[in-house]
């Protein structure tokens, strides 16, 4: 009765020293047509915990086993919402201790009421929150006394923004997650979804400092959600050159792949 919406590939390979598992976690569909039109990110990894979780998930999907607790993956409809809310609450606690809380989320839609309430609570505690939401957003940013520390932008350009990236400052030890789920009731409760951590520091730093930061700097494709629900176009400051995040990322990735050996 659930739609399978997660995007995962598992390869089991016999090598000289035994069997090895390789996993690809994607934010986008394995579709040759949309791959040319959609912006997405993916992770290719040999991490044994992620591989074990994906194996367990596939076994559950094929009916061979039941599984509710995962080592690293956030899986819907089992525990994804609870783990997301716990991570937001942890950010609130870290901010109260050290005053440097920051959340950066990039996804397609924000509808889930419990998540919205958690983000309001984080803002009320003083956590800085940047949301890059392509479509529907039921949260109101910048409301005095309620969501003053929240900024919501929508990027609409040549490519359809489709990646889901969730970044938690975690007192300076940034944690980055990618996956298939938007923050909607249907994703949390009515679909099989998977979000995975990016453990490799080089890749996590790239997503945080190159990709997410670039989206927050865009002045060509961006509109900012106002407290009254309207959107205002974001342009360059006087004398500054316009910055097109999609054009910049396209040029960056033409230089070659990010990372290196499987992690």
Coordinates of C-alpha atoms in Angstrom, one line a residue:
X1 CA 0.0 0.0 0.0
X2 CA 3.0 2.3 -0.1
X3 CA 4.6 4.1 -3.1
X4 CA 8.4 3.2 -3.3
X5 CA 10.0 6.6 -3.9
X6 CA 13.5 6.0 -2.6
X7 CA 16.3 6.0 -5.2
X8 CA 18.9 3.4 -4.3
X9 CA 21.2 1.0 -6.1
X10 CA 23.1 -1.9 -4.5
X11 CA 25.9 -3.8 -6.2
X12 CA 27.3 -7.0 -4.6
X13 CA 30.7 -7.8 -6.2
X14 CA 32.9 -10.9 -5.7
X15 CA 36.5 -9.7 -5.4
X16 CA 39.8 -11.4 -4.5
X17 CA 39.3 -11.0 -0.7
X18 CA 35.5 -11.8 -0.7
X19 CA 32.2 -10.1 -1.4
X20 CA 32.0 -6.3 -1.3
X21 CA 28.9 -4.1 -1.5
X22 CA 28.7 -0.8 -3.3
X23 CA 25.7 1.6 -2.9
X24 CA 24.5 4.6 -4.9
X25 CA 22.1 6.9 -3.0
X26 CA 20.4 9.4 -5.3
X27 CA 18.0 12.4 -4.9
X28 CA 16.7 11.9 -8.4
X29 CA 15.1 9.3 -10.6
X30 CA 17.1 6.8 -12.6
X31 CA 15.6 8.2 -15.8
X32 CA 17.7 9.2 -18.8
X33 CA 15.2 11.9 -19.8
X34 CA 14.8 13.7 -16.5
X35 CA 18.6 13.4 -15.9
X36 CA 19.1 16.0 -18.6
X37 CA 16.5 18.4 -17.1
X38 CA 16.6 17.9 -13.3
X39 CA 19.2 19.1 -10.9
X40 CA 20.1 16.2 -8.5
X41 CA 23.0 14.9 -6.4
X42 CA 24.1 11.3 -5.7
X43 CA 26.5 9.5 -3.4
X44 CA 28.5 6.4 -4.5
X45 CA 29.8 4.7 -1.4
X46 CA 31.3 1.4 0.0
X47 CA 30.6 2.3 3.6
X48 CA 29.6 -1.0 5.3
X49 CA 26.9 0.5 7.5
X50 CA 25.1 2.2 4.7
X51 CA 25.5 -0.9 2.6
X52 CA 24.0 -3.0 5.4
X53 CA 21.1 -0.6 5.8
X54 CA 20.3 -0.7 2.0
X55 CA 20.5 -4.5 2.0
X56 CA 18.0 -4.6 4.9
X57 CA 15.7 -2.1 3.1
X58 CA 15.8 -4.2 -0.1
X59 CA 15.1 -7.3 1.8
X60 CA 12.1 -5.6 3.4
X61 CA 10.8 -4.4 0.1
X62 CA 11.0 -7.8 -1.5
X63 CA 9.2 -9.3 1.4
X64 CA 11.9 -11.5 2.9
X65 CA 12.3 -9.6 6.2
X66 CA 10.8 -7.0 8.4
X67 CA 13.1 -4.2 9.5
X68 CA 12.4 -1.0 11.5
X69 CA 15.7 0.1 12.9
X70 CA 18.6 1.2 10.6
X71 CA 22.1 2.0 11.5
X72 CA 22.6 5.2 9.4
X73 CA 19.6 5.6 7.0
X74 CA 16.5 7.6 7.8
X75 CA 13.8 5.5 6.3
X76 CA 10.1 6.3 5.9
X77 CA 7.5 5.4 6.9
X78 CA 9.4 3.9 9.9
X79 CA 11.7 6.5 11.6
X80 CA 12.4 9.3 9.2
X81 CA 10.2 12.0 10.7
X82 CA 11.4 11.1 14.3
X83 CA 15.0 11.2 13.3
X84 CA 14.6 14.5 11.5
X85 CA 12.8 16.1 14.4
X86 CA 15.5 14.7 16.8
X87 CA 18.2 16.3 14.7
X88 CA 16.4 19.7 14.8
X89 CA 16.0 19.4 18.5
X90 CA 19.7 18.6 18.9
X91 CA 20.5 21.7 16.9
X92 CA 18.4 23.8 19.3
X93 CA 20.2 22.3 22.3
X94 CA 23.6 23.0 20.7
X95 CA 22.6 26.5 20.0
X96 CA 21.5 27.1 23.6
X97 CA 24.9 25.9 24.7
X98 CA 27.1 27.7 22.2
X99 CA 24.9 30.1 20.2
X100 CA 25.9 29.0 16.7
X101 CA 23.0 26.9 15.5
X102 CA 22.4 26.8 11.8
X103 CA 20.2 24.6 9.6
X104 CA 20.3 24.6 5.8
X105 CA 17.7 22.5 4.0
X106 CA 17.2 22.1 0.3
X107 CA 14.1 20.3 -1.0
X108 CA 11.0 20.6 -3.1
X109 CA 8.1 21.1 -0.7
X110 CA 7.4 21.9 3.0
X111 CA 4.0 20.8 4.2
X112 CA 4.4 18.5 7.2
X113 CA 3.0 20.3 10.2
X114 CA 5.2 18.7 12.8
X115 CA 8.3 19.7 10.9
X116 CA 7.1 23.2 10.5
X117 CA 6.4 23.5 14.2
X118 CA 9.9 22.1 14.9
X119 CA 11.5 24.8 12.6
X120 CA 9.4 27.5 14.3
X121 CA 10.7 26.3 17.7
X122 CA 14.3 26.3 16.4
X123 CA 13.8 29.9 15.2
X124 CA 12.3 30.9 18.5
X125 CA 15.4 29.6 20.2
X126 CA 17.6 31.7 17.8
X127 CA 18.8 29.0 15.4
X128 CA 19.6 30.5 12.0
X129 CA 17.6 28.6 9.3
X130 CA 18.0 28.8 5.5
X131 CA 15.4 26.9 3.5
X132 CA 15.8 26.4 -0.3
X133 CA 12.3 25.3 -1.3
X134 CA 11.5 25.0 -5.0
X135 CA 7.7 24.7 -4.6
X136 CA 5.1 24.7 -1.9
X137 CA 6.1 26.1 1.5
X138 CA 3.5 26.3 4.2
X139 CA 5.9 28.0 6.7
X140 CA 6.0 31.8 6.9
X141 CA 9.5 33.2 7.4
X142 CA 10.5 36.5 9.0
X143 CA 7.4 36.9 11.2
X144 CA 8.4 39.0 14.3
X145 CA 8.6 36.9 17.4
X146 CA 7.9 33.7 15.6
X147 CA 10.2 33.0 12.7
X148 CA 12.6 35.9 12.5
X149 CA 15.7 33.8 11.9
X150 CA 14.2 31.8 9.0
X151 CA 14.9 32.7 5.4
X152 CA 13.0 30.9 2.5
X153 CA 14.1 31.1 -1.1
X154 CA 12.9 29.4 -4.3
X155 CA 15.3 28.9 -7.2
X156 CA 13.7 28.4 -10.6
X157 CA 16.0 28.4 -13.6
X158 CA 16.9 26.4 -16.7
X159 CA 17.0 23.1 -14.7
X160 CA 14.3 21.8 -12.4
X161 CA 15.7 21.9 -8.9
X162 CA 15.2 18.4 -7.5
X163 CA 17.9 17.5 -4.9
X164 CA 17.2 17.1 -1.2
X165 CA 20.1 18.1 1.0
X166 CA 19.8 18.5 4.8
X167 CA 22.7 20.2 6.6
X168 CA 23.0 20.5 10.4
X169 CA 25.8 22.7 11.9
X170 CA 26.0 20.5 15.0
X171 CA 28.3 22.9 16.9
X172 CA 30.7 23.2 13.9
X173 CA 30.8 19.5 13.1
X174 CA 28.5 19.8 10.1
X175 CA 26.4 16.8 9.3
X176 CA 25.1 16.4 5.7
X177 CA 22.3 14.1 4.5
X178 CA 20.9 13.5 1.0
X179 CA 18.0 11.5 -0.2
X180 CA 14.6 11.2 -1.8
X181 CA 12.2 12.7 0.7
X182 CA 10.5 16.1 0.8
X183 CA 9.1 17.4 4.1
X184 CA 5.5 16.3 3.5
X185 CA 3.1 14.0 5.2
X186 CA 2.9 11.8 2.1
X187 CA 6.7 11.3 2.1
X188 CA 6.9 10.6 5.8
X189 CA 3.8 8.4 6.1
X190 CA 2.7 7.0 2.7
X191 CA 5.9 6.3 0.9
X192 CA 9.1 4.3 1.2
X193 CA 11.9 7.0 1.4
X194 CA 15.5 6.9 2.3
X195 CA 17.9 9.7 3.4
X196 CA 21.6 8.8 3.9
X197 CA 24.5 10.6 5.7
X198 CA 27.5 11.8 3.8
X199 CA 30.3 10.6 6.0
X200 CA 33.3 11.6 3.8
X201 CA 34.5 15.0 5.0
X202 CA 35.6 16.1 1.5
X203 CA 32.2 15.4 0.0
X204 CA 30.3 16.8 2.9
X205 CA 32.4 20.0 2.8
X206 CA 31.7 20.3 -1.0
X207 CA 28.0 20.0 -0.5
X208 CA 28.0 22.5 2.4
X209 CA 30.5 25.1 1.2
X210 CA 30.2 24.8 -2.6
X211 CA 26.7 23.7 -3.4
X212 CA 24.5 25.0 -0.7
X213 CA 26.4 28.2 -0.2
X214 CA 26.2 28.9 -4.0
X215 CA 22.4 28.5 -3.9
X216 CA 22.2 31.0 -1.0
X217 CA 24.3 33.5 -3.2
X218 CA 22.2 33.3 -6.3
X219 CA 20.8 36.6 -7.7
X220 CA 19.5 35.4 -11.0
X221 CA 17.0 32.6 -10.4
X222 CA 16.0 33.3 -6.8
X223 CA 12.8 34.7 -5.2
X224 CA 12.5 35.1 -1.5
X225 CA 9.3 34.3 0.5
X226 CA 8.0 37.3 2.4
X227 CA 6.2 37.2 5.8
X228 CA 2.9 37.9 4.1
X229 CA 3.2 34.9 1.8
X230 CA 4.3 36.8 -1.4
X231 CA 7.6 36.3 -3.2
X232 CA 10.1 39.0 -4.0
X233 CA 12.7 38.6 -6.7
X234 CA 16.3 38.7 -5.4
X235 CA 18.8 40.7 -7.5
X236 CA 22.4 41.7 -7.2
X237 CA 23.4 44.5 -4.9
X238 CA 24.2 47.8 -6.6
X239 CA 27.5 47.5 -8.5
X240 CA 27.7 43.7 -8.0
X241 CA 27.7 41.1 -10.8
X242 CA 24.6 38.8 -11.1
X243 CA 25.4 35.3 -9.9
X244 CA 23.6 32.4 -11.6
X245 CA 24.0 29.3 -9.4
X246 CA 22.9 26.8 -12.1
X247 CA 25.3 28.2 -14.7
X248 CA 28.1 28.3 -12.1
X249 CA 27.6 24.6 -11.0
X250 CA 27.4 23.5 -14.6
X251 CA 30.8 25.1 -15.3
X252 CA 32.2 23.6 -12.0
X253 CA 31.2 20.0 -12.8
X254 CA 32.6 20.2 -16.3
X255 CA 36.0 20.4 -14.6
X256 CA 35.7 16.8 -13.3
X257 CA 34.2 14.7 -10.6
X258 CA 34.2 15.6 -6.9
X259 CA 35.8 13.3 -4.4
X260 CA 38.0 10.4 -5.6
X261 CA 38.2 6.9 -4.2
X262 CA 35.0 5.2 -2.9
X263 CA 34.3 6.2 0.7

